Every structure is written in C-alpha cells, then in structure tokens.
CSV table of C-alpha atoms in Angstrom, one decimal:
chain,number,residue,atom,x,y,z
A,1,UNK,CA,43.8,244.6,-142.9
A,2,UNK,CA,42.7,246.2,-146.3
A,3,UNK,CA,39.9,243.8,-146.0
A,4,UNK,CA,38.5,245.9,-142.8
A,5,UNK,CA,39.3,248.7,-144.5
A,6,UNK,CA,37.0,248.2,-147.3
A,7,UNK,CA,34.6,247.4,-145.0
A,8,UNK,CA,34.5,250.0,-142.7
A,9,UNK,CA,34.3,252.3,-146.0
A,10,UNK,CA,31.5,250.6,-147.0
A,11,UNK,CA,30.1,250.8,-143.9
A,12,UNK,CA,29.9,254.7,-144.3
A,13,UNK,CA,28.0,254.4,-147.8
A,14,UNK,CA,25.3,251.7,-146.2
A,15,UNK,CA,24.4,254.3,-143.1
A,16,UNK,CA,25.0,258.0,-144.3
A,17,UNK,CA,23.2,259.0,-147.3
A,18,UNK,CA,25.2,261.7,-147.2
A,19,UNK,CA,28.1,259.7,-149.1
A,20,UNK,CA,29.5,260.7,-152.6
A,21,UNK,CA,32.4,258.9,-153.2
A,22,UNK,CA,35.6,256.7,-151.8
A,23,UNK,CA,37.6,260.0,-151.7
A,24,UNK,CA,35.6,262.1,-149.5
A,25,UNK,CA,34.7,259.3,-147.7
A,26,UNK,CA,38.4,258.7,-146.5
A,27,UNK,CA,39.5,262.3,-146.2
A,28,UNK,CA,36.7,264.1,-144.5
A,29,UNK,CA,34.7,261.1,-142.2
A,30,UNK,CA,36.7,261.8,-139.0
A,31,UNK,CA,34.4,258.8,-137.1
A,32,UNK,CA,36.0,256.7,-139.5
A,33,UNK,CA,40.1,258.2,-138.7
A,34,UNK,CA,39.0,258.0,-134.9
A,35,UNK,CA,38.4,254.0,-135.3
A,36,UNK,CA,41.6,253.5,-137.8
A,37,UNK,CA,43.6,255.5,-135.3
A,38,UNK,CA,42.2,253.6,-132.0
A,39,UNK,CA,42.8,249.9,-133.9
A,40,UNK,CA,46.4,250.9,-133.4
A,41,UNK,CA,46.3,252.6,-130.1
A,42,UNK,CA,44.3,249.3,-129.0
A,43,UNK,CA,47.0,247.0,-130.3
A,44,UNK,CA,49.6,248.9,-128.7
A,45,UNK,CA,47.7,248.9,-125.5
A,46,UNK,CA,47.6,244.9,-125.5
A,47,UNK,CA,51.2,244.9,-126.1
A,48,UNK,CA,51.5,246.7,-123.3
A,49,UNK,CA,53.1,249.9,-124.7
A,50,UNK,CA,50.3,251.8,-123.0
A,51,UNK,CA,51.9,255.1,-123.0
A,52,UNK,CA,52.2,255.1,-126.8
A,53,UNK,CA,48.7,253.8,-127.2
A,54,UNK,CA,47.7,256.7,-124.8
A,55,UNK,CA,49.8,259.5,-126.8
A,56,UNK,CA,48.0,258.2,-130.4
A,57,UNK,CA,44.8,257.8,-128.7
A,58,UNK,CA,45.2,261.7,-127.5
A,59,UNK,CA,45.9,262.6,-130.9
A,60,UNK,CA,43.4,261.3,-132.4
A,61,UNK,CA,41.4,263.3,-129.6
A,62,UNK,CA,42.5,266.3,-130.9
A,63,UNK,CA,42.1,265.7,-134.8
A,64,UNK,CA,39.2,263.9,-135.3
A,65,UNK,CA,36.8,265.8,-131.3
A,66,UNK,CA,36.5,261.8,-130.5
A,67,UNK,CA,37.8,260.7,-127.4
A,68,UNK,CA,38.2,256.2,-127.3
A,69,UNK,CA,40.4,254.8,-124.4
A,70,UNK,CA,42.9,252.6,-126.3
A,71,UNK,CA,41.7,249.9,-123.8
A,72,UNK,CA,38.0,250.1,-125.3
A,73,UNK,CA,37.3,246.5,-127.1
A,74,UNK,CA,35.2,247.5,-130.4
A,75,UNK,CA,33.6,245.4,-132.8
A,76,UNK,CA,33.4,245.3,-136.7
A,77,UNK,CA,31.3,247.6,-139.1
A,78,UNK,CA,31.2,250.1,-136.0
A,79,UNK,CA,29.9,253.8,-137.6
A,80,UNK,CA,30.1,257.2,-135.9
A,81,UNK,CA,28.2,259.6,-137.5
A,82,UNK,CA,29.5,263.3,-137.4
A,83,UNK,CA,31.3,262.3,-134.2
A,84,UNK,CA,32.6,265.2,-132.2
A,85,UNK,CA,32.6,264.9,-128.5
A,86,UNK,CA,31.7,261.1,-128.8
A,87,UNK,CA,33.6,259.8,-125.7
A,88,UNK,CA,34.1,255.9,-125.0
A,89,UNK,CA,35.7,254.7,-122.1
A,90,UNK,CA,38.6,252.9,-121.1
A,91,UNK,CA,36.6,249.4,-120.0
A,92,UNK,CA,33.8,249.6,-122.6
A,93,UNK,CA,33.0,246.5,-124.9
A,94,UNK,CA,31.0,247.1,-128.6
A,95,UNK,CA,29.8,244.6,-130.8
A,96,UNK,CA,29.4,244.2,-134.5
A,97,UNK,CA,27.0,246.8,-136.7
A,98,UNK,CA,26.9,249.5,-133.9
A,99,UNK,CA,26.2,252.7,-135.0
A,100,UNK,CA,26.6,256.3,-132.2
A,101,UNK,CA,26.4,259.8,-133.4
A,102,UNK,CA,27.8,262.6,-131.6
A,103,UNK,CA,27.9,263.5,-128.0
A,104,UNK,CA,27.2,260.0,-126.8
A,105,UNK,CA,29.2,259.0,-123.7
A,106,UNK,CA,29.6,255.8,-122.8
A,107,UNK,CA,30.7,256.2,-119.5
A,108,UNK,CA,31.7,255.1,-115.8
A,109,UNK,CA,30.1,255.6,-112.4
A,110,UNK,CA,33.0,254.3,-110.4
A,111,UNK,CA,37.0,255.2,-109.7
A,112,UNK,CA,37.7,251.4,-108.7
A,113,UNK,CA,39.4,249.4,-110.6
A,114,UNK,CA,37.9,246.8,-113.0
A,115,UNK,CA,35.0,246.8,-115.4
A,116,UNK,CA,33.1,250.3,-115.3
A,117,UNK,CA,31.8,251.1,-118.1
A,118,UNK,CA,29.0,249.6,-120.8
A,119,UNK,CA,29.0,246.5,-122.8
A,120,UNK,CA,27.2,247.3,-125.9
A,121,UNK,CA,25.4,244.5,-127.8
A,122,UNK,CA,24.8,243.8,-131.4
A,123,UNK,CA,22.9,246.2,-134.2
A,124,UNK,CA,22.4,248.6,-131.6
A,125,UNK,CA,21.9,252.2,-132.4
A,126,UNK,CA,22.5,255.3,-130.1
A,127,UNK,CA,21.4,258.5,-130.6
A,128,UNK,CA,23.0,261.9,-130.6
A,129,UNK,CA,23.9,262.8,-126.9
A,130,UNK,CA,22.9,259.7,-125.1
A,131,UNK,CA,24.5,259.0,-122.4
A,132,UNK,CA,25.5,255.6,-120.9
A,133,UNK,CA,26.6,255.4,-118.1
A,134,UNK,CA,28.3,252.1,-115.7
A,135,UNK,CA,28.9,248.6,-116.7
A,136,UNK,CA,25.7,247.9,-117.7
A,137,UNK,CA,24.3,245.9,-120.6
A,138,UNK,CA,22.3,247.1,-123.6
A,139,UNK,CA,21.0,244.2,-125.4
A,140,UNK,CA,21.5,243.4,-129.0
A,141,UNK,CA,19.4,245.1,-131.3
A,142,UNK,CA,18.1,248.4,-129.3
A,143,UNK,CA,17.6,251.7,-129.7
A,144,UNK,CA,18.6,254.4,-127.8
A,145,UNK,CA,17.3,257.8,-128.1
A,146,UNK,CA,18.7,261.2,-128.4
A,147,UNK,CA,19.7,262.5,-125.5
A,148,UNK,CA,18.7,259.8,-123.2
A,149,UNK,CA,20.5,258.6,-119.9
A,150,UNK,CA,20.9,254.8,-119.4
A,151,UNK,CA,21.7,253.4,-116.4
A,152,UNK,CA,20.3,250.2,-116.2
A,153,UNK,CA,20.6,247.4,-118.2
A,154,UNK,CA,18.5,247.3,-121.5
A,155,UNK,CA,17.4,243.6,-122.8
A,156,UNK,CA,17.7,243.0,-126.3
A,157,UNK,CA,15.2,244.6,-129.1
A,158,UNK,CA,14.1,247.4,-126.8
A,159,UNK,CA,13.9,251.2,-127.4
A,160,UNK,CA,15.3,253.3,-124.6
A,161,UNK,CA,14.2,257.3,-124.4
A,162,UNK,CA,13.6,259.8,-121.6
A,163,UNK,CA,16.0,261.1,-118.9
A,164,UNK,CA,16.5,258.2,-116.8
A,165,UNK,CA,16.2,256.1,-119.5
A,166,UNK,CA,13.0,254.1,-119.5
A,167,UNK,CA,11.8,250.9,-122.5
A,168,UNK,CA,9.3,252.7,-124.9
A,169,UNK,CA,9.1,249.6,-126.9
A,170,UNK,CA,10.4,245.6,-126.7
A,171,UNK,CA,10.6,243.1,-129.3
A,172,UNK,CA,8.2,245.2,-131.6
A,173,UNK,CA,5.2,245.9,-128.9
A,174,UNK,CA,4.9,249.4,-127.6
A,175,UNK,CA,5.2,249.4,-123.6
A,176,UNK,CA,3.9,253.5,-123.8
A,177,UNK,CA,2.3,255.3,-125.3
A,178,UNK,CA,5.3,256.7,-127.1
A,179,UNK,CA,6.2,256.1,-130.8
A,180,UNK,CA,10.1,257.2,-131.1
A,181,UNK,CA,12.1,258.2,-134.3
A,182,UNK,CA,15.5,259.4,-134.2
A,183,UNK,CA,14.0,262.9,-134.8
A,184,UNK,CA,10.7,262.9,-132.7
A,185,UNK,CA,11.3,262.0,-129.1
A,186,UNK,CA,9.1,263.1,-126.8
A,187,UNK,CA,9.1,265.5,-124.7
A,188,UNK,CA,9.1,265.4,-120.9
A,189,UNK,CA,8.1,269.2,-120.4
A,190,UNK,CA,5.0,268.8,-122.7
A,191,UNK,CA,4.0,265.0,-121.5
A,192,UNK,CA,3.5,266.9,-117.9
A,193,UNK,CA,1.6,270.0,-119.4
A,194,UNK,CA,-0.9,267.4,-120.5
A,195,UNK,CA,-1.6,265.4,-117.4
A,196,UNK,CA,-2.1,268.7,-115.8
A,197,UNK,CA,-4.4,269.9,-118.4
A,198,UNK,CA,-6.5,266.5,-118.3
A,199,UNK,CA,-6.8,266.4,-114.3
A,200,UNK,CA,-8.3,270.2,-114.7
A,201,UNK,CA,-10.5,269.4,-117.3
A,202,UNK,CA,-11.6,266.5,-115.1
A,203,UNK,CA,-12.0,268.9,-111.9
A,204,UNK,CA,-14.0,271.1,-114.4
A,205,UNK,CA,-16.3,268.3,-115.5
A,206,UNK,CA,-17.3,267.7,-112.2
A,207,UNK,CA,-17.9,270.9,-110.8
A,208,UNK,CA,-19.9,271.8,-113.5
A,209,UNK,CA,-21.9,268.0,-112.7
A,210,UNK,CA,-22.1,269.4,-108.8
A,211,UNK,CA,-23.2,272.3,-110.2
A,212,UNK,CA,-26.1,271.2,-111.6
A,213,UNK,CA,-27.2,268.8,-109.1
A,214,UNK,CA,-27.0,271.5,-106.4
A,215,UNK,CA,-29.4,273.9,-109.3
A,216,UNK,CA,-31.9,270.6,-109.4
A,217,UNK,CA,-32.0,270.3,-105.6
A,218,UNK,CA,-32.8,273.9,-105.4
C-alpha cells in the first residue's frame, strides 16, 4: 500500500514540472485524492458493497471536480493533470503510465448493459478535453489531442487529433501533413480557409492563362 503511494507521488514529480515538494504534492494535487479515493470505492465495488463505493465515489466528485465510476479498472502510475471535470466511466479499463488532463471523458454510446466504454492501453497520453467515447481500443503508446473526439479504435503508437478523431501520425511516420504538440493542434477552421484560398488562386492562374491566349488569338 505505502509502496503505491510513493509511487503514485512520484509519479506527480516525473510529469508536472510544476512540483515543489512531498507536501504540496499530497495536499493540493486533487488528480492524485481522486485515484486514492477511487482505489477504495473500487475495492468496495468488488466486494460488492456498491452503494458505499458509489457514496465515496460521489464524494470524491465533489472534493476533488473528478468524476471515476468505482467499477472503472485503472492501472499503476496513472496521472491526472489539473483534473476537474475529468469523467471515467463505469466500464472503462486503463493501463499502466497513462496520463489525462482535464475535461477528458471517457465515455459510453450505449444504455445496454455490458462493456461500454474505452479500454485504454499502455503510455498513452490524452489531452485536455478529449473525448472518448464507446468501448473502443486506443493502442499502447498514443497520443490523443486536445479536444479531439475518438470513436474508433486507435492502434498502438499513433497520434489522434481533429473532431472525429483521425491518425496524424503512426509508429513515428507522419500520415498528414500535420505535426501535433500538446499546444499546437491544428486547426480545422483555418485548414479549410486554405484549400479555399488555393483552389482561387488556381481559378485565377488560369484565367489570367485564358486570358492571354484569347489576347494572342486576337
């Protein structure tokens, strides 16, 4: 137990460089209460006391603006950064070294019964509001950009960005033209400004070519 603890403390220092010290580490890094709190709403929920898993599982809602179903199966060295309105559903599966930031969903499509939300792979990273939605897989290894929405399965060592969420790049080999940081996505609005704005300058080209061949047959 104080074994995981250390870790997942330690786990803070490696991915925030915002860090200082133990102390303020424990006291003020509520993506690291929400997953202390959901260990023991998860082991209440396999002993079946779901109600009680449910109740800490709502509080830690409420103190820490993360929401984890205590049914949600996470792995180790798992890091929220900032956190709030991070929500992670009741059928969702995380492996080791993930790392979300805030506003992600990881969501389900469906009101039957049974798996419905993502299983999330190893040394994946997801950025701030990303959204992923249905039991799909995401690959160990990927990248998933700010604010994208992911509803297919991702296979492993890809980056994910754009709204529905489409492979930039896969096992180190760009698949775009796109080049993504956590920072600079691109932009959807802007990407379509500029295919108009080549197919005009195009249309331009050649009337000015028609142009001229219709002053030379003069």
């Amino acid at each position: 137990m104080f074994k995981r603890i250390r870790e997942d403390i330690s786990v803070v220092f490696e991915r925030d460089p915002a860090a200082r010290n133990v102390f303020e580490v424990i006291t003020c890094y509520p993506g690291l209460h929400a997953i202390w709190l959901h260990r023991i709403a998860h082991f209440l929920w396999k002993k079946n006391l779901k109600l009680l898993a449910r109740m800490i599982s709502h509080f830690s809602r409420w103190f820490t603006g993360i929401e984890i179903h205590p049914g949600a199966q996470i792995g180790r060295r798992f890091f929220i950064d900032h956190g709030m309105g991070v929500v992670i559903g009741e059928t969702t599966e995380i492996g080791n070294d993930v790392t979300i930031y805030h506003q992600v969903t990881l969501g389900g499509t469906s009101t039957h019964k049974g798996k419905r939300h993502p299983t999330i792979g190893n040394n994946v990273v997801i950025g701030a509001g990303a959204k992923i939605l249905g039991p799909i897989k995401i690959g160990d290894n990927c990248k998933i950009g700010a604010n994208s929405v992911v509803v297919r399965d991702v296979p492993p060592n890809s980056t994910v960005v754009g709204i529905p969420g489409k492979i930039v790049k896969r096992d180190g080999i760009r698949t775009t033209r796109v080049d993504l940081e956590h920072g600079q996505l691109p932009d959807p609005v802007m990407e379509s400004l500029r295919q108009m704005l080549d197919i005009i300058h195009s249309l331009e080209v050649e009337v000015k070519t028609l142009k001229k061949e219709r002053k030379g047959e003069e």
